[in-house]
Amino acid sequence: MFKEKTLEELKSAARKSRKGGASGAFYNNPQVRAIFYQILLVLGLLYFFGNIIGNTLGNMEAIGIKTGFSFLSSAAGYDVLMSLIPFESTDTYGRIFVVGFLNTLLVSAIGIVFATILGFVFGVAHFSHNWVVRKIALVYVEIFRNIPLLLQVFFWYFAVLASLPGARQSLSLGEAVFLNVRGLYFPKLIGNDIAWIVWTALAAAIAGIFVLRRWAKRRQDETGQQFPVLKASLGLIVGLPLIAAALTGFPFTVEYPALKGFNYFGGVTVIPELMALALALSVYTGAFIAEAVRAGVQAIPHGQTEAARSLGLRENKIMSLIIVPQAMRVIVPLLNSEYQSLVKNSTLAAAIGYPDLFNVFVGTALNQTGQAIETIFMTIIVYFVVNMVISFLMNRFNNAVALVSR
């Protein structure tokens, strides 16, 4: 008969096995073997990609193709449709890289904000007691998430925005805002030398809102009393800059768009390419976020809702104070994925000519310079870094809303 081993003997045998057995040979240690295999894999990958890069550079040199990043200091020789910074055709490829990067950040930020709003509105609307509201939410999700994004970009650009009237027949809001086939035009604030005081007040108001929210949450956790954070935040972000502007004598002038010839000039211009791409990204991604919100809400036990109703809470309070905060633990990881997908999907800008990074750099700059490896490598790095930043921020947010054991 086999001798029965005690628990201590089994633990001792397991420890010896992890350390490499009785012989103590290093190659019997699982940790040493794991490190060895990882080093071997890294060396193999370095050798593989080193050979590919070396062969590519050798072949390019043999056929007379230049390599390197010196082209970034050369004049681009072409203009772009929209730029957030001053740009002329005589500027360098390095500057046009920055122009494309900023345009990509702009459309991605707009898409993320509006997709989040749409997603939460229609996701929560799925649980409305109103039959019409529930069906509208269902139709929105099922239609827009099942149509390819490229077709939606074409729909907004060629079917909706292209059907707007010309400049002389613009749709207008008073004498300040104009919408036509060439874009959206609205007034622009131009500050003088002391306008920075107002902008500083605005930044202070935004910082104050974050401090106020943390204080209100801590106060509610300690006393159970709620603070009107929304009203106070609106008062801060509107009132503080207005007070600063009044004290400095309103250091701004307003530049209104004006019709000159066949188009409007002055003010702020939003080109139709930006509007179409932002609309398509927002509506498409918002449908997926709505499903994430629905899944998060459904993950909360129904007993939570029943308990809240038994305390006399209204339905909107139940959703905003009890259900959604708990559902965020399910929603946030899905939001991370959707935000990153939105940034990558913004490369569809090339289909309608919006001057994002992919269009102006991998498209036009690559065709003019022939520096394929350099332009593609730089663009890959940019999208990778942007998505890693999004992932880092969302992971931090996820840790903040995660369930903490006590």
Tab-separated table of C-alpha atoms in Angstrom:
chain	number	residue	atom	x	y	z
A	1	MET	CA	0.000	0.000	0.000
A	2	PHE	CA	1.137	3.517	-0.749
A	3	LYS	CA	1.953	5.616	2.249
A	4	GLU	CA	-0.440	8.517	2.711
A	5	LYS	CA	1.381	11.845	2.645
A	6	THR	CA	0.531	14.499	5.136
A	7	LEU	CA	-0.347	18.032	4.079
A	8	GLU	CA	3.051	19.297	5.206
A	9	GLU	CA	4.844	16.684	3.111
A	10	LEU	CA	2.834	17.649	0.049
A	11	LYS	CA	3.668	21.351	0.572
A	12	SER	CA	7.331	20.511	1.024
A	13	ALA	CA	7.355	18.479	-2.204
A	14	ALA	CA	5.652	21.327	-4.080
A	15	ARG	CA	8.247	23.825	-2.808
A	16	LYS	CA	11.077	21.539	-3.903
A	17	SER	CA	9.453	21.166	-7.331
A	18	ARG	CA	9.237	24.941	-7.745
A	19	LYS	CA	12.877	25.316	-6.747
A	20	GLY	CA	14.052	22.744	-9.233
A	21	GLY	CA	13.780	19.506	-7.335
A	22	ALA	CA	16.296	17.804	-5.167
A	23	SER	CA	19.079	18.176	-7.670
A	24	GLY	CA	18.677	21.989	-7.692
A	25	ALA	CA	19.493	22.229	-11.402
A	26	PHE	CA	18.614	25.686	-12.689
A	27	TYR	CA	16.970	24.333	-15.833
A	28	ASN	CA	14.413	22.520	-13.652
A	29	ASN	CA	13.278	25.825	-12.148
A	30	PRO	CA	10.058	26.991	-13.899
A	31	GLN	CA	10.853	30.652	-13.266
A	32	VAL	CA	14.293	30.354	-14.865
A	33	ARG	CA	12.835	28.498	-17.841
A	34	ALA	CA	10.124	31.174	-18.302
A	35	ILE	CA	12.706	33.971	-18.332
A	36	PHE	CA	14.917	32.004	-20.735
A	37	TYR	CA	12.037	31.407	-23.151
A	38	GLN	CA	11.035	35.097	-23.038
A	39	ILE	CA	14.608	36.219	-23.783
A	40	LEU	CA	14.776	33.699	-26.605
A	41	LEU	CA	11.502	34.990	-28.059
A	42	VAL	CA	12.650	38.638	-27.889
A	43	LEU	CA	15.960	37.800	-29.564
A	44	GLY	CA	14.128	35.879	-32.277
A	45	LEU	CA	11.767	38.795	-32.941
A	46	LEU	CA	14.665	41.277	-33.050
A	47	TYR	CA	16.501	39.059	-35.524
A	48	PHE	CA	13.380	38.620	-37.670
A	49	PHE	CA	12.459	42.302	-37.864
A	50	GLY	CA	16.120	43.331	-38.152
A	51	ASN	CA	16.469	41.187	-41.260
A	52	ILE	CA	13.265	42.611	-42.752
A	53	ILE	CA	14.306	46.220	-42.109
A	54	GLY	CA	17.848	45.597	-43.355
A	55	ASN	CA	16.673	43.926	-46.546
A	56	THR	CA	14.099	46.660	-47.158
A	57	LEU	CA	16.634	49.469	-46.715
A	58	GLY	CA	19.122	47.623	-48.939
A	59	ASN	CA	16.563	47.134	-51.703
A	60	MET	CA	15.457	50.771	-51.487
A	61	GLU	CA	19.057	51.962	-51.724
A	62	ALA	CA	19.663	49.693	-54.712
A	63	ILE	CA	16.813	51.281	-56.675
A	64	GLY	CA	17.704	54.828	-55.618
A	65	ILE	CA	15.020	55.523	-53.022
A	66	LYS	CA	16.203	57.844	-50.248
A	67	THR	CA	15.628	57.027	-46.591
A	68	GLY	CA	15.656	59.145	-43.467
A	69	PHE	CA	13.627	61.960	-41.934
A	70	SER	CA	15.357	64.903	-43.628
A	71	PHE	CA	12.275	65.388	-45.832
A	72	LEU	CA	10.411	66.810	-42.801
A	73	SER	CA	12.319	70.083	-43.207
A	74	SER	CA	11.466	70.404	-46.914
A	75	ALA	CA	8.661	72.627	-48.214
A	76	ALA	CA	5.425	70.699	-48.684
A	77	GLY	CA	4.273	72.706	-51.696
A	78	TYR	CA	0.568	72.052	-51.183
A	79	ASP	CA	-2.214	73.508	-49.069
A	80	VAL	CA	-4.731	71.843	-46.755
A	81	LEU	CA	-8.466	72.403	-46.525
A	82	MET	CA	-8.464	73.163	-42.792
A	83	SER	CA	-5.792	73.918	-40.209
A	84	LEU	CA	-6.002	74.752	-36.518
A	85	ILE	CA	-2.629	76.505	-36.724
A	86	PRO	CA	-1.348	78.953	-39.360
A	87	PHE	CA	-0.209	77.030	-42.437
A	88	GLU	CA	0.888	77.941	-45.944
A	89	SER	CA	1.929	75.816	-48.883
A	90	THR	CA	5.548	76.901	-48.370
A	91	ASP	CA	5.647	75.347	-44.883
A	92	THR	CA	7.446	72.078	-44.224
A	93	TYR	CA	6.251	68.489	-44.145
A	94	GLY	CA	6.961	68.538	-40.418
A	95	ARG	CA	4.413	71.308	-39.952
A	96	ILE	CA	1.849	69.556	-42.098
A	97	PHE	CA	2.349	66.502	-39.891
A	98	VAL	CA	1.343	68.656	-36.914
A	99	VAL	CA	-1.640	70.051	-38.848
A	100	GLY	CA	-2.909	66.563	-39.653
A	101	PHE	CA	-2.329	65.395	-36.090
A	102	LEU	CA	-4.327	68.300	-34.617
A	103	ASN	CA	-7.156	67.726	-37.102
A	104	THR	CA	-7.260	64.065	-36.085
A	105	LEU	CA	-7.408	64.999	-32.402
A	106	LEU	CA	-10.196	67.499	-33.132
A	107	VAL	CA	-12.539	65.111	-34.931
A	108	SER	CA	-11.761	62.320	-32.437
A	109	ALA	CA	-12.529	64.556	-29.448
A	110	ILE	CA	-15.795	65.773	-31.017
A	111	GLY	CA	-16.769	62.198	-31.858
A	112	ILE	CA	-16.002	60.902	-28.364
A	113	VAL	CA	-18.028	63.638	-26.645
A	114	PHE	CA	-21.135	63.340	-28.822
A	115	ALA	CA	-20.962	59.537	-29.088
A	116	THR	CA	-20.905	59.330	-25.291
A	117	ILE	CA	-23.903	61.640	-24.991
A	118	LEU	CA	-25.878	59.740	-27.637
A	119	GLY	CA	-24.881	56.391	-26.172
A	120	PHE	CA	-26.007	57.215	-22.643
A	121	VAL	CA	-29.220	58.919	-23.761
A	122	PHE	CA	-30.364	56.032	-25.964
A	123	GLY	CA	-28.956	53.387	-23.625
A	124	VAL	CA	-30.995	54.697	-20.709
A	125	ALA	CA	-33.987	55.332	-23.016
A	126	HIS	CA	-34.120	51.558	-23.580
A	127	PHE	CA	-35.534	51.262	-20.030
A	128	SER	CA	-38.096	54.051	-20.390
A	129	HIS	CA	-41.683	53.318	-19.407
A	130	ASN	CA	-42.774	55.126	-22.555
A	131	TRP	CA	-43.263	52.645	-25.411
A	132	VAL	CA	-42.413	55.201	-28.122
A	133	VAL	CA	-39.136	56.220	-26.438
A	134	ARG	CA	-38.095	52.564	-26.039
A	135	LYS	CA	-38.774	51.825	-29.704
A	136	ILE	CA	-36.916	54.933	-30.871
A	137	ALA	CA	-33.880	53.807	-28.874
A	138	LEU	CA	-34.149	50.305	-30.329
A	139	VAL	CA	-34.481	51.564	-33.919
A	140	TYR	CA	-31.505	53.907	-33.497
A	141	VAL	CA	-29.237	51.143	-32.224
A	142	GLU	CA	-30.287	48.493	-34.723
A	143	ILE	CA	-30.034	50.801	-37.739
A	144	PHE	CA	-26.805	52.664	-37.149
A	145	ARG	CA	-24.688	49.865	-35.715
A	146	ASN	CA	-25.544	47.557	-38.622
A	147	ILE	CA	-24.662	49.962	-41.459
A	148	PRO	CA	-20.959	50.168	-42.407
A	149	LEU	CA	-19.335	53.329	-41.136
A	150	LEU	CA	-18.009	54.301	-44.567
A	151	LEU	CA	-21.549	54.310	-45.970
A	152	GLN	CA	-22.672	56.505	-43.091
A	153	VAL	CA	-19.849	58.956	-43.843
A	154	PHE	CA	-20.999	59.087	-47.467
A	155	PHE	CA	-24.629	59.489	-46.379
A	156	TRP	CA	-23.965	62.533	-44.211
A	157	TYR	CA	-21.582	64.107	-46.729
A	158	PHE	CA	-23.225	63.424	-50.090
A	159	ALA	CA	-26.898	63.016	-49.136
A	160	VAL	CA	-27.442	65.379	-46.203
A	161	LEU	CA	-24.860	68.169	-46.233
A	162	ALA	CA	-24.587	68.326	-50.034
A	163	SER	CA	-28.332	69.052	-50.212
A	164	LEU	CA	-28.014	72.241	-48.159
A	165	PRO	CA	-28.646	75.549	-49.990
A	166	GLY	CA	-25.899	77.696	-51.461
A	167	ALA	CA	-24.216	80.594	-49.703
A	168	ARG	CA	-26.736	83.230	-50.787
A	169	GLN	CA	-29.680	81.103	-49.577
A	170	SER	CA	-28.018	80.029	-46.307
A	171	LEU	CA	-30.038	78.804	-43.366
A	172	SER	CA	-29.441	81.377	-40.659
A	173	LEU	CA	-29.954	81.981	-36.974
A	174	GLY	CA	-30.368	85.713	-36.745
A	175	GLU	CA	-27.473	87.510	-38.407
A	176	ALA	CA	-24.796	85.497	-36.606
A	177	VAL	CA	-24.953	81.799	-37.539
A	178	PHE	CA	-25.165	80.539	-41.124
A	179	LEU	CA	-25.356	77.022	-42.537
A	180	ASN	CA	-24.954	76.195	-46.214
A	181	VAL	CA	-23.375	73.659	-48.531
A	182	ARG	CA	-19.941	75.166	-47.866
A	183	GLY	CA	-20.068	74.799	-44.111
A	184	LEU	CA	-21.218	76.229	-40.811
A	185	TYR	CA	-20.266	79.817	-39.902
A	186	PHE	CA	-20.598	81.463	-36.499
A	187	PRO	CA	-19.071	84.448	-34.651
A	188	LYS	CA	-15.535	84.431	-33.310
A	189	LEU	CA	-14.281	86.058	-30.102
A	190	ILE	CA	-11.068	88.021	-30.573
A	191	GLY	CA	-9.359	89.034	-27.336
A	192	ASN	CA	-7.032	91.939	-26.653
A	193	ASP	CA	-3.922	92.006	-24.475
A	194	ILE	CA	-5.727	91.387	-21.170
A	195	ALA	CA	-8.128	88.699	-22.418
A	196	TRP	CA	-5.877	86.113	-20.776
A	197	ILE	CA	-7.445	87.075	-17.448
A	198	VAL	CA	-10.830	85.799	-18.640
A	199	TRP	CA	-9.314	82.582	-19.994
A	200	THR	CA	-7.523	82.094	-16.666
A	201	ALA	CA	-10.841	82.535	-14.870
A	202	LEU	CA	-12.393	79.911	-17.151
A	203	ALA	CA	-9.559	77.471	-16.388
A	204	ALA	CA	-9.968	78.189	-12.664
A	205	ALA	CA	-13.714	77.510	-12.959
A	206	ILE	CA	-13.066	74.141	-14.619
A	207	ALA	CA	-10.566	73.215	-11.911
A	208	GLY	CA	-13.044	74.358	-9.273
A	209	ILE	CA	-15.722	72.074	-10.710
A	210	PHE	CA	-13.480	69.031	-10.236
A	211	VAL	CA	-12.735	70.065	-6.643
A	212	LEU	CA	-16.437	70.706	-6.022
A	213	ARG	CA	-17.427	67.285	-7.354
A	214	ARG	CA	-14.902	65.523	-5.100
A	215	TRP	CA	-16.060	67.520	-2.082
A	216	ALA	CA	-19.737	66.852	-2.845
A	217	LYS	CA	-19.091	63.115	-3.193
A	218	ARG	CA	-17.176	62.986	0.085
A	219	ARG	CA	-19.913	64.987	1.812
A	220	GLN	CA	-22.611	62.657	0.499
A	221	ASP	CA	-20.641	59.574	1.605
A	222	GLU	CA	-20.250	61.001	5.108
A	223	THR	CA	-23.654	62.618	5.694
A	224	GLY	CA	-25.932	61.268	2.961
A	225	GLN	CA	-26.819	64.830	1.933
A	226	GLN	CA	-26.690	65.712	-1.753
A	227	PHE	CA	-25.251	68.921	-3.137
A	228	PRO	CA	-26.570	70.524	-6.385
A	229	VAL	CA	-23.316	69.942	-8.264
A	230	LEU	CA	-24.787	70.593	-11.714
A	231	LYS	CA	-26.241	73.989	-10.851
A	232	ALA	CA	-23.126	75.025	-8.961
A	233	SER	CA	-20.905	73.894	-11.839
A	234	LEU	CA	-22.936	75.869	-14.362
A	235	GLY	CA	-22.734	78.892	-12.091
A	236	LEU	CA	-18.951	78.534	-11.832
A	237	ILE	CA	-18.214	77.982	-15.513
A	238	VAL	CA	-20.504	80.845	-16.603
A	239	GLY	CA	-20.309	83.255	-13.698
A	240	LEU	CA	-16.571	83.341	-12.983
A	241	PRO	CA	-15.502	84.226	-16.571
A	242	LEU	CA	-18.329	86.792	-16.787
A	243	ILE	CA	-17.161	88.450	-13.578
A	244	ALA	CA	-13.573	88.502	-14.876
A	245	ALA	CA	-14.763	89.930	-18.203
A	246	ALA	CA	-16.809	92.642	-16.451
A	247	LEU	CA	-13.890	93.635	-14.220
A	248	THR	CA	-11.559	93.907	-17.236
A	249	GLY	CA	-14.058	95.873	-19.346
A	250	PHE	CA	-15.034	92.919	-21.612
A	251	PRO	CA	-11.684	92.632	-23.453
A	252	PHE	CA	-13.153	91.002	-26.555
A	253	THR	CA	-14.437	91.985	-29.941
A	254	VAL	CA	-16.832	89.787	-31.906
A	255	GLU	CA	-16.082	89.005	-35.543
A	256	TYR	CA	-19.241	88.039	-37.409
A	257	PRO	CA	-19.251	86.061	-40.660
A	258	ALA	CA	-20.226	88.203	-43.637
A	259	LEU	CA	-21.255	87.274	-47.166
A	260	LYS	CA	-18.699	88.517	-49.677
A	261	GLY	CA	-19.250	87.372	-53.214
A	262	PHE	CA	-20.169	83.696	-53.269
A	263	ASN	CA	-19.130	82.738	-49.732
A	264	TYR	CA	-18.992	83.859	-46.110
A	265	PHE	CA	-15.791	85.206	-44.617
A	266	GLY	CA	-14.842	85.994	-41.042
A	267	GLY	CA	-15.859	84.287	-37.842
A	268	VAL	CA	-15.339	80.564	-37.352
A	269	THR	CA	-15.828	78.166	-40.263
A	270	VAL	CA	-16.664	74.489	-39.804
A	271	ILE	CA	-16.098	72.734	-43.123
A	272	PRO	CA	-18.677	70.143	-44.274
A	273	GLU	CA	-16.017	67.402	-44.288
A	274	LEU	CA	-15.521	67.844	-40.559
A	275	MET	CA	-19.270	67.931	-39.902
A	276	ALA	CA	-19.925	64.775	-41.947
A	277	LEU	CA	-17.101	62.790	-40.370
A	278	ALA	CA	-17.948	63.921	-36.831
A	279	LEU	CA	-21.641	63.096	-37.351
A	280	ALA	CA	-20.886	59.654	-38.755
A	281	LEU	CA	-18.388	58.766	-36.005
A	282	SER	CA	-20.692	60.059	-33.263
A	283	VAL	CA	-23.856	58.343	-34.468
A	284	TYR	CA	-22.124	55.056	-35.330
A	285	THR	CA	-20.100	54.767	-32.118
A	286	GLY	CA	-23.008	56.062	-30.052
A	287	ALA	CA	-25.061	53.036	-31.110
A	288	PHE	CA	-22.432	50.675	-29.695
A	289	ILE	CA	-22.093	52.736	-26.513
A	290	ALA	CA	-25.879	52.569	-26.097
A	291	GLU	CA	-25.648	48.781	-26.112
A	292	ALA	CA	-22.820	48.943	-23.572
A	293	VAL	CA	-24.969	51.154	-21.334
A	294	ARG	CA	-27.926	48.799	-21.710
A	295	ALA	CA	-25.751	45.810	-20.779
A	296	GLY	CA	-24.347	47.665	-17.769
A	297	VAL	CA	-27.782	48.603	-16.466
A	298	GLN	CA	-29.118	45.090	-16.963
A	299	ALA	CA	-26.147	43.727	-15.011
A	300	ILE	CA	-27.455	45.420	-11.837
A	301	PRO	CA	-29.773	43.148	-9.831
A	302	HIS	CA	-33.405	44.203	-10.077
A	303	GLY	CA	-33.594	44.160	-6.289
A	304	GLN	CA	-31.630	47.404	-6.258
A	305	THR	CA	-34.434	49.140	-8.147
A	306	GLU	CA	-37.126	47.619	-5.958
A	307	ALA	CA	-35.303	48.664	-2.782
A	308	ALA	CA	-34.945	52.228	-4.086
A	309	ARG	CA	-38.633	52.388	-4.965
A	310	SER	CA	-39.531	51.156	-1.492
A	311	LEU	CA	-37.618	54.153	-0.108
A	312	GLY	CA	-39.769	56.482	-2.206
A	313	LEU	CA	-37.109	57.563	-4.711
A	314	ARG	CA	-38.271	58.831	-8.089
A	315	GLU	CA	-37.344	56.898	-11.224
A	316	ASN	CA	-34.830	59.497	-12.439
A	317	LYS	CA	-33.115	59.502	-9.037
A	318	ILE	CA	-32.995	55.706	-9.004
A	319	MET	CA	-31.275	55.687	-12.385
A	320	SER	CA	-28.840	58.537	-11.698
A	321	LEU	CA	-27.928	57.768	-8.074
A	322	ILE	CA	-28.139	53.986	-7.828
A	323	ILE	CA	-28.228	52.134	-11.143
A	324	VAL	CA	-25.853	54.077	-13.410
A	325	PRO	CA	-23.036	54.493	-10.820
A	326	GLN	CA	-22.983	50.726	-10.307
A	327	ALA	CA	-23.383	50.013	-14.015
A	328	MET	CA	-20.261	52.076	-14.770
A	329	ARG	CA	-18.154	49.117	-13.595
A	330	VAL	CA	-19.438	47.221	-16.616
A	331	ILE	CA	-19.681	50.174	-19.004
A	332	VAL	CA	-16.208	51.726	-18.624
A	333	PRO	CA	-14.146	48.834	-20.084
A	334	LEU	CA	-16.452	48.803	-23.111
A	335	LEU	CA	-16.146	52.583	-23.453
A	336	ASN	CA	-12.375	52.199	-23.590
A	337	SER	CA	-12.665	49.892	-26.578
A	338	GLU	CA	-15.212	52.105	-28.359
A	339	TYR	CA	-13.142	55.270	-27.901
A	340	GLN	CA	-10.064	53.608	-29.359
A	341	SER	CA	-12.089	52.269	-32.272
A	342	LEU	CA	-13.423	55.765	-32.940
A	343	VAL	CA	-9.901	57.199	-33.170
A	344	LYS	CA	-8.860	54.479	-35.614
A	345	ASN	CA	-12.064	54.854	-37.641
A	346	SER	CA	-11.290	58.549	-38.120
A	347	THR	CA	-8.873	57.486	-40.887
A	348	LEU	CA	-11.969	57.155	-43.085
A	349	ALA	CA	-11.597	60.923	-43.462
A	350	ALA	CA	-9.639	60.218	-46.638
A	351	ALA	CA	-12.889	59.096	-48.301
A	352	ILE	CA	-14.338	62.626	-48.221
A	353	GLY	CA	-11.152	64.710	-48.155
A	354	TYR	CA	-11.045	65.776	-44.502
A	355	PRO	CA	-7.383	66.693	-43.820
A	356	ASP	CA	-6.616	64.349	-40.943
A	357	LEU	CA	-3.161	62.888	-40.306
A	358	PHE	CA	-3.724	59.806	-42.455
A	359	ASN	CA	-4.970	61.863	-45.404
A	360	VAL	CA	-2.418	64.689	-45.500
A	361	PHE	CA	0.636	62.698	-44.405
A	362	VAL	CA	0.278	59.066	-45.456
A	363	GLY	CA	-1.682	60.176	-48.502
A	364	THR	CA	-0.333	63.376	-50.035
A	365	ALA	CA	3.065	63.627	-48.300
A	366	LEU	CA	3.932	60.002	-49.044
A	367	ASN	CA	3.002	60.370	-52.712
A	368	GLN	CA	5.147	63.481	-53.095
A	369	THR	CA	8.225	62.337	-51.160
A	370	GLY	CA	8.188	58.568	-51.676
A	371	GLN	CA	9.273	58.171	-48.019
A	372	ALA	CA	6.845	55.318	-47.395
A	373	ILE	CA	8.562	53.719	-44.412
A	374	GLU	CA	9.092	56.973	-42.546
A	375	THR	CA	5.611	58.426	-43.096
A	376	ILE	CA	3.819	55.199	-42.264
A	377	PHE	CA	6.030	54.580	-39.215
A	378	MET	CA	5.376	58.089	-37.845
A	379	THR	CA	1.634	57.744	-38.411
A	380	ILE	CA	1.531	54.322	-36.733
A	381	ILE	CA	3.368	55.716	-33.706
A	382	VAL	CA	0.901	58.613	-33.409
A	383	TYR	CA	-2.210	56.409	-33.475
A	384	PHE	CA	-0.563	53.946	-31.091
A	385	VAL	CA	0.344	56.675	-28.582
A	386	VAL	CA	-3.094	58.321	-28.777
A	387	ASN	CA	-4.825	55.001	-28.126
A	388	MET	CA	-2.433	54.158	-25.292
A	389	VAL	CA	-3.223	57.510	-23.663
A	390	ILE	CA	-6.955	56.791	-23.986
A	391	SER	CA	-6.418	53.320	-22.526
A	392	PHE	CA	-4.393	54.728	-19.612
A	393	LEU	CA	-7.004	57.362	-18.754
A	394	MET	CA	-9.912	54.934	-19.040
A	395	ASN	CA	-8.093	52.349	-16.914
A	396	ARG	CA	-7.556	54.996	-14.249
A	397	PHE	CA	-11.256	55.865	-14.441
A	398	ASN	CA	-12.136	52.179	-14.302
A	399	ASN	CA	-10.081	51.779	-11.122
A	400	ALA	CA	-11.913	54.756	-9.631
A	401	VAL	CA	-15.370	53.240	-10.231
A	402	ALA	CA	-14.386	49.632	-9.531
A	403	LEU	CA	-15.878	47.827	-6.547
A	404	VAL	CA	-13.480	48.105	-3.610
A	405	SER	CA	-13.429	45.374	-0.972
A	406	ARG	CA	-13.756	46.570	2.606
